[in-house]
Amino acid sequence: MWTDEAALDAAERRLDQWESGLAERAEQAKSLSARVQALTGTATSTDRAVTVTVDATGGLLDLRLDERVRQHSAAHTARLILEITRAARADLLRQVTEATAGTLDRDDPTGQAIVESYRSRLRPDPGEAHA
């Protein structure tokens, strides 16, 4: 009977460890979600004429144009805005990658899936029309 009790105790310990692991992963996921939702990406053109900030989804949050943009054609300014928006999204992806690596193990499949999801959403669409 002692062996049965020992096996039962061992099974209970494994179940407790499993439950504790699940609670820890849930807390990590909650923490990561809050961190990522608060992130923004920002980029500025080399001439500092255009600054773009995107929110955690990659959507435009802020666009700042310096008076120097008046020295260029509208088409040039539009291309510059698109370029700097892509750079701001790349900055956001870098931050998401860092936040994920700082919260979950580097090889964690969940973390890899989160980063890949952002990468696919923030990557410029190959069919995207250019100004």
mmCIF file of C-alpha atoms in Angstrom:
data_model
loop_
_atom_site.group_PDB
_atom_site.id
_atom_site.type_symbol
_atom_site.label_atom_id
_atom_site.label_comp_id
_atom_site.label_asym_id
_atom_site.label_seq_id
_atom_site.Cartn_x
_atom_site.Cartn_y
_atom_site.Cartn_z
ATOM 1 C CA MET A 1 0.000 0.000 0.000
ATOM 2 C CA TRP A 2 2.927 2.340 0.673
ATOM 3 C CA THR A 3 3.951 2.233 -2.974
ATOM 4 C CA ASP A 4 0.433 3.163 -4.032
ATOM 5 C CA GLU A 5 0.479 6.138 -1.647
ATOM 6 C CA ALA A 6 3.921 7.164 -2.889
ATOM 7 C CA ALA A 7 2.723 6.980 -6.482
ATOM 8 C CA LEU A 8 -0.365 8.990 -5.583
ATOM 9 C CA ASP A 9 1.761 11.625 -3.820
ATOM 10 C CA ALA A 10 4.063 11.829 -6.833
ATOM 11 C CA ALA A 11 1.097 12.208 -9.157
ATOM 12 C CA GLU A 12 -0.339 14.964 -6.965
ATOM 13 C CA ARG A 13 3.015 16.792 -6.985
ATOM 14 C CA ARG A 14 3.198 16.564 -10.799
ATOM 15 C CA LEU A 15 -0.361 17.861 -11.078
ATOM 16 C CA ASP A 16 0.439 20.749 -8.721
ATOM 17 C CA GLN A 17 3.561 21.599 -10.775
ATOM 18 C CA TRP A 18 1.561 21.464 -13.996
ATOM 19 C CA GLU A 19 -1.128 23.731 -12.535
ATOM 20 C CA SER A 20 1.489 26.155 -11.236
ATOM 21 C CA GLY A 21 3.145 26.204 -14.658
ATOM 22 C CA LEU A 22 -0.162 27.018 -16.327
ATOM 23 C CA ALA A 23 -0.837 29.869 -13.917
ATOM 24 C CA GLU A 24 2.655 31.259 -14.511
ATOM 25 C CA ARG A 25 2.259 31.103 -18.307
ATOM 26 C CA ALA A 26 -1.136 32.797 -18.071
ATOM 27 C CA GLU A 27 0.407 35.609 -16.022
ATOM 28 C CA GLN A 28 3.258 35.933 -18.526
ATOM 29 C CA ALA A 29 0.776 36.130 -21.407
ATOM 30 C CA LYS A 30 -1.257 38.784 -19.607
ATOM 31 C CA SER A 31 1.861 40.815 -18.862
ATOM 32 C CA LEU A 32 3.128 40.515 -22.439
ATOM 33 C CA SER A 33 -0.246 41.530 -23.851
ATOM 34 C CA ALA A 34 -0.299 44.688 -21.727
ATOM 35 C CA ARG A 35 3.282 45.560 -22.688
ATOM 36 C CA VAL A 36 2.696 45.038 -26.401
ATOM 37 C CA GLN A 37 -0.570 47.002 -26.452
ATOM 38 C CA ALA A 38 1.273 49.999 -24.987
ATOM 39 C CA LEU A 39 4.032 49.979 -27.623
ATOM 40 C CA THR A 40 4.401 52.521 -30.403
ATOM 41 C CA GLY A 41 6.899 52.634 -33.236
ATOM 42 C CA THR A 42 8.452 55.868 -34.447
ATOM 43 C CA ALA A 43 10.729 56.812 -37.320
ATOM 44 C CA THR A 44 12.025 60.090 -38.721
ATOM 45 C CA SER A 45 13.352 60.790 -42.188
ATOM 46 C CA THR A 46 17.064 61.573 -42.477
ATOM 47 C CA ASP A 47 16.299 65.216 -43.293
ATOM 48 C CA ARG A 48 13.911 65.298 -40.281
ATOM 49 C CA ALA A 49 11.102 66.545 -42.518
ATOM 50 C CA VAL A 50 8.767 63.609 -41.753
ATOM 51 C CA THR A 51 8.156 61.802 -38.466
ATOM 52 C CA VAL A 52 5.660 58.960 -38.207
ATOM 53 C CA THR A 53 4.424 57.166 -35.110
ATOM 54 C CA VAL A 54 2.357 53.985 -35.334
ATOM 55 C CA ASP A 55 0.303 52.340 -32.584
ATOM 56 C CA ALA A 56 0.572 48.734 -31.427
ATOM 57 C CA THR A 57 -1.408 47.531 -34.454
ATOM 58 C CA GLY A 58 0.821 49.388 -36.905
ATOM 59 C CA GLY A 59 -1.858 52.011 -37.598
ATOM 60 C CA LEU A 60 -0.937 55.646 -38.005
ATOM 61 C CA LEU A 61 -0.976 57.403 -34.638
ATOM 62 C CA ASP A 62 0.878 60.612 -35.476
ATOM 63 C CA LEU A 63 2.326 62.275 -38.574
ATOM 64 C CA ARG A 64 4.529 65.323 -38.288
ATOM 65 C CA LEU A 65 5.614 67.266 -41.334
ATOM 66 C CA ASP A 66 8.284 69.939 -41.180
ATOM 67 C CA GLU A 67 7.946 73.015 -43.399
ATOM 68 C CA ARG A 68 10.795 71.576 -45.515
ATOM 69 C CA VAL A 69 8.317 69.224 -47.173
ATOM 70 C CA ARG A 70 7.106 72.248 -49.182
ATOM 71 C CA GLN A 71 10.411 72.160 -51.059
ATOM 72 C CA HIS A 72 9.473 68.816 -52.604
ATOM 73 C CA SER A 73 6.736 67.585 -54.879
ATOM 74 C CA ALA A 74 3.630 66.017 -53.403
ATOM 75 C CA ALA A 75 4.651 62.666 -54.955
ATOM 76 C CA HIS A 76 8.069 62.836 -53.245
ATOM 77 C CA THR A 77 6.471 63.691 -49.896
ATOM 78 C CA ALA A 78 3.953 60.855 -50.266
ATOM 79 C CA ARG A 79 6.755 58.345 -51.013
ATOM 80 C CA LEU A 80 8.699 59.658 -48.024
ATOM 81 C CA ILE A 81 5.669 59.276 -45.728
ATOM 82 C CA LEU A 82 5.188 55.677 -46.886
ATOM 83 C CA GLU A 83 8.889 54.913 -46.408
ATOM 84 C CA ILE A 84 8.980 56.398 -42.924
ATOM 85 C CA THR A 85 5.738 54.601 -42.007
ATOM 86 C CA ARG A 86 7.398 51.286 -42.963
ATOM 87 C CA ALA A 87 10.393 52.250 -40.811
ATOM 88 C CA ALA A 88 8.096 53.070 -37.865
ATOM 89 C CA ARG A 89 6.436 49.665 -38.264
ATOM 90 C CA ALA A 90 9.882 48.024 -38.321
ATOM 91 C CA ASP A 91 10.648 49.860 -35.065
ATOM 92 C CA LEU A 92 7.399 48.514 -33.591
ATOM 93 C CA LEU A 93 8.276 44.962 -34.690
ATOM 94 C CA ARG A 94 11.715 45.298 -33.062
ATOM 95 C CA GLN A 95 10.073 46.377 -29.806
ATOM 96 C CA VAL A 96 7.494 43.560 -29.941
ATOM 97 C CA THR A 97 10.323 41.067 -30.514
ATOM 98 C CA GLU A 98 12.273 42.458 -27.551
ATOM 99 C CA ALA A 99 9.204 42.492 -25.275
ATOM 100 C CA THR A 100 8.362 38.917 -26.227
ATOM 101 C CA ALA A 101 11.929 37.706 -25.678
ATOM 102 C CA GLY A 102 11.999 39.509 -22.334
ATOM 103 C CA THR A 103 8.788 37.860 -21.163
ATOM 104 C CA LEU A 104 8.823 34.368 -22.662
ATOM 105 C CA ASP A 105 11.661 31.941 -23.322
ATOM 106 C CA ARG A 106 13.464 32.600 -26.606
ATOM 107 C CA ASP A 107 12.390 29.220 -28.028
ATOM 108 C CA ASP A 108 8.832 29.407 -26.700
ATOM 109 C CA PRO A 109 6.428 28.538 -29.547
ATOM 110 C CA THR A 110 3.895 31.073 -28.279
ATOM 111 C CA GLY A 111 6.463 33.854 -28.387
ATOM 112 C CA GLN A 112 7.585 32.829 -31.854
ATOM 113 C CA ALA A 113 3.966 32.821 -33.043
ATOM 114 C CA ILE A 114 3.352 36.303 -31.620
ATOM 115 C CA VAL A 115 6.429 37.753 -33.332
ATOM 116 C CA GLU A 116 5.586 36.035 -36.620
ATOM 117 C CA SER A 117 2.023 37.339 -36.428
ATOM 118 C CA TYR A 118 3.297 40.895 -36.043
ATOM 119 C CA ARG A 119 5.900 40.369 -38.755
ATOM 120 C CA SER A 120 3.270 39.247 -41.259
ATOM 121 C CA ARG A 121 0.916 42.115 -40.357
ATOM 122 C CA LEU A 122 3.565 44.840 -40.381
ATOM 123 C CA ARG A 123 5.428 43.688 -43.471
ATOM 124 C CA PRO A 124 4.617 45.850 -46.484
ATOM 125 C CA ASP A 125 2.115 44.222 -48.784
ATOM 126 C CA PRO A 126 3.909 43.267 -52.052
ATOM 127 C CA GLY A 127 0.846 44.437 -53.990
ATOM 128 C CA GLU A 128 0.690 47.771 -52.139
ATOM 129 C CA ALA A 129 0.129 50.722 -54.421
ATOM 130 C CA HIS A 130 2.853 53.355 -54.189
ATOM 131 C CA ALA A 131 2.125 57.074 -54.323
#
